Short mmCIF file of C-alpha atoms and ligand atoms in Angstrom, two decimals:
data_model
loop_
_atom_site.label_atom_id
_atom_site.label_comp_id
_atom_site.label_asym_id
_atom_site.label_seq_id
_atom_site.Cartn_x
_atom_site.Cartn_y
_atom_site.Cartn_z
CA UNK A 142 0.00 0.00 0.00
CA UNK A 143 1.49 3.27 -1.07
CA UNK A 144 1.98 6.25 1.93
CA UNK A 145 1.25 8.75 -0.72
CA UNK A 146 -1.76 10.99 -0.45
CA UNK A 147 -2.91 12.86 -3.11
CA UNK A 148 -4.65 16.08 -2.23
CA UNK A 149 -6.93 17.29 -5.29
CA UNK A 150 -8.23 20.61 -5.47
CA UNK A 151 -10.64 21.86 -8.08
CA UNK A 152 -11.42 25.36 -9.88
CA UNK A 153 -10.70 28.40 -8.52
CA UNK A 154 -9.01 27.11 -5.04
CA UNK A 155 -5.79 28.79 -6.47
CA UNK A 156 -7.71 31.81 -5.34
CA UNK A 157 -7.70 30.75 -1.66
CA UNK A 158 -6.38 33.28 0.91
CA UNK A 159 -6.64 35.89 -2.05
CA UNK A 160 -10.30 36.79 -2.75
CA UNK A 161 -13.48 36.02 -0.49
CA UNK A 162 -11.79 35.81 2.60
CA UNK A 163 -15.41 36.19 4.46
CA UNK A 164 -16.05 32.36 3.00
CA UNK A 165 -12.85 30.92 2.32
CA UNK A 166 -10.85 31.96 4.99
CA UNK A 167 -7.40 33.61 4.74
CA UNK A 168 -5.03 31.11 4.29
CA UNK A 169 -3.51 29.43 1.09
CA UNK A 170 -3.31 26.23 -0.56
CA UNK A 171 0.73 26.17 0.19
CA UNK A 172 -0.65 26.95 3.99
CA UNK A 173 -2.94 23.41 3.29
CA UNK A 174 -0.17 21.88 1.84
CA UNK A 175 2.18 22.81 4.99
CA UNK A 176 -0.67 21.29 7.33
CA UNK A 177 -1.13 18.05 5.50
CA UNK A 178 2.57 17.37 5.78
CA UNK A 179 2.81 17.90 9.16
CA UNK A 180 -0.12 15.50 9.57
CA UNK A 181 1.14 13.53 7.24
CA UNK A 182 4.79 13.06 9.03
CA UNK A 183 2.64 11.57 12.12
CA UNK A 184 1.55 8.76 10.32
CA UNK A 185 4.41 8.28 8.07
CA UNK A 186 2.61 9.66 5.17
CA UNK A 187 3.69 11.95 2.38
CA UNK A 188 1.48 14.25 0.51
CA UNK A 189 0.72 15.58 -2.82
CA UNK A 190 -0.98 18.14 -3.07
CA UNK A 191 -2.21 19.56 -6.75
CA UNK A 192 -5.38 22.37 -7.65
CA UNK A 193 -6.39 22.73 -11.46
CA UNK A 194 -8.99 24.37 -12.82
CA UNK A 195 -9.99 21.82 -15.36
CA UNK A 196 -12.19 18.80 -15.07
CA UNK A 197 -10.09 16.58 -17.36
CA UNK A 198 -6.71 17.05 -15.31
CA UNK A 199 -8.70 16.47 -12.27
CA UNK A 200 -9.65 13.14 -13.76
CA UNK A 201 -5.96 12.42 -14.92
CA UNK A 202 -4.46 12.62 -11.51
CA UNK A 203 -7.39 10.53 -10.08
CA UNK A 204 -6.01 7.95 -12.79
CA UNK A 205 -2.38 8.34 -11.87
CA UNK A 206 -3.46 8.07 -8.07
CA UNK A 207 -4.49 4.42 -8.84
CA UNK A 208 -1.28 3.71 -9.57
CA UNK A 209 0.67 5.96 -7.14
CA UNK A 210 -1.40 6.98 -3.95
CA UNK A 211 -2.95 4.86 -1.16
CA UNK A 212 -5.78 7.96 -0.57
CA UNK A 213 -7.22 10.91 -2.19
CA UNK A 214 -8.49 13.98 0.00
CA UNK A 215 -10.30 15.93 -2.75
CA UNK A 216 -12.05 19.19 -2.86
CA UNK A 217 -13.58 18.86 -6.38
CA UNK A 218 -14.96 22.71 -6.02
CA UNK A 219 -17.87 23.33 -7.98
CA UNK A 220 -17.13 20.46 -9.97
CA UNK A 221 -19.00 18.30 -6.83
CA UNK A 222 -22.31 19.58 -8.07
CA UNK A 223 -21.75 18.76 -11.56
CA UNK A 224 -19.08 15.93 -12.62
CA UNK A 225 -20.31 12.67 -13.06
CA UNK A 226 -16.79 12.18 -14.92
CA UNK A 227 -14.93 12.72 -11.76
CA UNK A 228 -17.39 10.83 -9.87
CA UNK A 229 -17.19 7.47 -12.34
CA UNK A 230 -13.19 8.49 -12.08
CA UNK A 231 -13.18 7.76 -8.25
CA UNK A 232 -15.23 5.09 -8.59
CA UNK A 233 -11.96 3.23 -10.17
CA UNK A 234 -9.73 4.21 -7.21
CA UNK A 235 -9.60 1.54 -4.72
CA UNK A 236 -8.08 3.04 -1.65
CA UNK A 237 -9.90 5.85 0.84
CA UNK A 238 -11.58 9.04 -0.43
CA UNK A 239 -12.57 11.99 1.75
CA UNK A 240 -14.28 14.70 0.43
CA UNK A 241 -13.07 18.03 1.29
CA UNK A 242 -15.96 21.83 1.29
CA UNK A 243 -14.20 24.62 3.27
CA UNK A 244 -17.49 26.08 3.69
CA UNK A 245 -20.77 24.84 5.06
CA UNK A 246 -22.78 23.94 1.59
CA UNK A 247 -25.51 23.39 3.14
CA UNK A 248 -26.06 26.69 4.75
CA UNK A 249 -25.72 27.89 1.23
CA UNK A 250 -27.47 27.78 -1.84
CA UNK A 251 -29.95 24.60 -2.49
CA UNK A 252 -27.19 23.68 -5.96
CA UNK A 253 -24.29 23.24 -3.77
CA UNK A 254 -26.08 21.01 -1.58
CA UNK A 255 -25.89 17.64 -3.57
CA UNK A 256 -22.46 16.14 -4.45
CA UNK A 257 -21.60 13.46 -7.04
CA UNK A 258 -18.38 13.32 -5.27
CA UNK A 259 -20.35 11.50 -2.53
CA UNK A 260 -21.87 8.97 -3.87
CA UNK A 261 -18.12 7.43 -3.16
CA UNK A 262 -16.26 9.22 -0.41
CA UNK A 263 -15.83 7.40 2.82
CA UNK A 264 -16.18 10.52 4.73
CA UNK A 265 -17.02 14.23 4.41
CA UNK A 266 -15.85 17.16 6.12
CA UNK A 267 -17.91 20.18 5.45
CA UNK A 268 -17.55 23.70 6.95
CA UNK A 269 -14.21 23.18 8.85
CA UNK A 270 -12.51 25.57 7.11
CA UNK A 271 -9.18 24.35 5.80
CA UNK A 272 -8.95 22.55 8.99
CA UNK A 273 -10.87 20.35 7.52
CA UNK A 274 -7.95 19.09 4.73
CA UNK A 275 -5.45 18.31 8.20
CA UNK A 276 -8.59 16.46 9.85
CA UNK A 277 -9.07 13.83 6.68
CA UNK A 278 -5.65 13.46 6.69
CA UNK A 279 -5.44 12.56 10.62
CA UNK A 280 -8.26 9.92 9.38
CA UNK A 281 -6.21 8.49 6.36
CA UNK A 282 -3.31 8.18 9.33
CA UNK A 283 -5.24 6.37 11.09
CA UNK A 284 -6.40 3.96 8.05
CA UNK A 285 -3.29 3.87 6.27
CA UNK A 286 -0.43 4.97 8.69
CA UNK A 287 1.95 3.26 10.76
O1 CA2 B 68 -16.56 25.01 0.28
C1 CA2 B 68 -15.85 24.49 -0.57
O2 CA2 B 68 -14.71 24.07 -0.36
C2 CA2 B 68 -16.35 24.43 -2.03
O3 CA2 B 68 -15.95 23.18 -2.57
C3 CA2 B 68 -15.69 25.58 -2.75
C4 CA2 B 68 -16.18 25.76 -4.19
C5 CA2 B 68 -17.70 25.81 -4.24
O4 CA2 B 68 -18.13 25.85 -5.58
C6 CA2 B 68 -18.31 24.60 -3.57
O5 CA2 B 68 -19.73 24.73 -3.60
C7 CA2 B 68 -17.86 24.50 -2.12
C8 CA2 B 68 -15.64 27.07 -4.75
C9 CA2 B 68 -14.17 27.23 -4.67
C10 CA2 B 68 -13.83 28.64 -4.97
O6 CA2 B 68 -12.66 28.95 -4.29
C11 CA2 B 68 -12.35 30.25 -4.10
C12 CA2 B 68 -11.39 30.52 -3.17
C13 CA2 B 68 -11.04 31.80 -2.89
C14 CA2 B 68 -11.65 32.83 -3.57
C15 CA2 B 68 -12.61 32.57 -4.50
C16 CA2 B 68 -12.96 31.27 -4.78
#
């Protein structure tokens, strides 16, 4: 089983810590990145973590996870609402998948409150903030880690 974690991060999450602070908090994804690490050195994990604003990337590195990850913590952004692709792509992966919404969807509007994404994840965190990247990765320690 591999101790690489791939952290996926969909459109606009380059953004983070740089516009819409009020929702998205103030820190960045190389602040996530830091976090998951340290985590991530706990459990004798490593992380990877990548952010693209296209669908079809986001399904390439779901492909090269199978291959090279033992977990995926993924944040599909507002591809959750929409991608079946990404949905049927995680569907090949056979290790853990936790789902990843900074905010609280469901205090928002009634679209962002159904997710392909989780018709597979093992878990959710929702509304944690960017916490809640360092909290699924405590959980894949505690699946995957020494
Ligand atoms: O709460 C989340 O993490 C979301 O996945 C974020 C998506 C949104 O479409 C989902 O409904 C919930 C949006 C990501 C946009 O990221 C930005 C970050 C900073 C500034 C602007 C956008």
């Amino acid at each position: 089983m591999s101790k690489l974690i791939y952290i996926l991060n969909g459109p606009n999450l380059n953004l983070l810590g740089k516009r819409q602070p009020e929702i998205y908090g103030h820190d960045t994804l190389a602040d996530i990145e830091r976090d998951c690490a340290r985590v991530g050195e706990e459990f004798g994990l490593d992380v990877r973590l990548l952010q693209s604003n296209h669908e079809g990337q986001i399904i390439d590195w779901i492909h090269e996870a199978r291959e090279q990850a033992g977990g995926i913590v993924i944040n599909p952004g507002a591809f959750t609402h929409t991608s079946i692709a990404i949905l049927d792509a995680l569907n090949t992966f056979e290790g853990p998948v936790f789902e990843v919404h900074i905010s609280q969807v469901h205090k928002r509007e009634a679209f962002r409150h159904h997710s392909y994404v989780s018709h597979r994840s093992d878990g959710v965190m929702v509304g944690f903030g960017v916490e809640g990247y360092a909290l699924a990765m405590r959980r894949m320690g505690s699946l995957l880690g020494k």
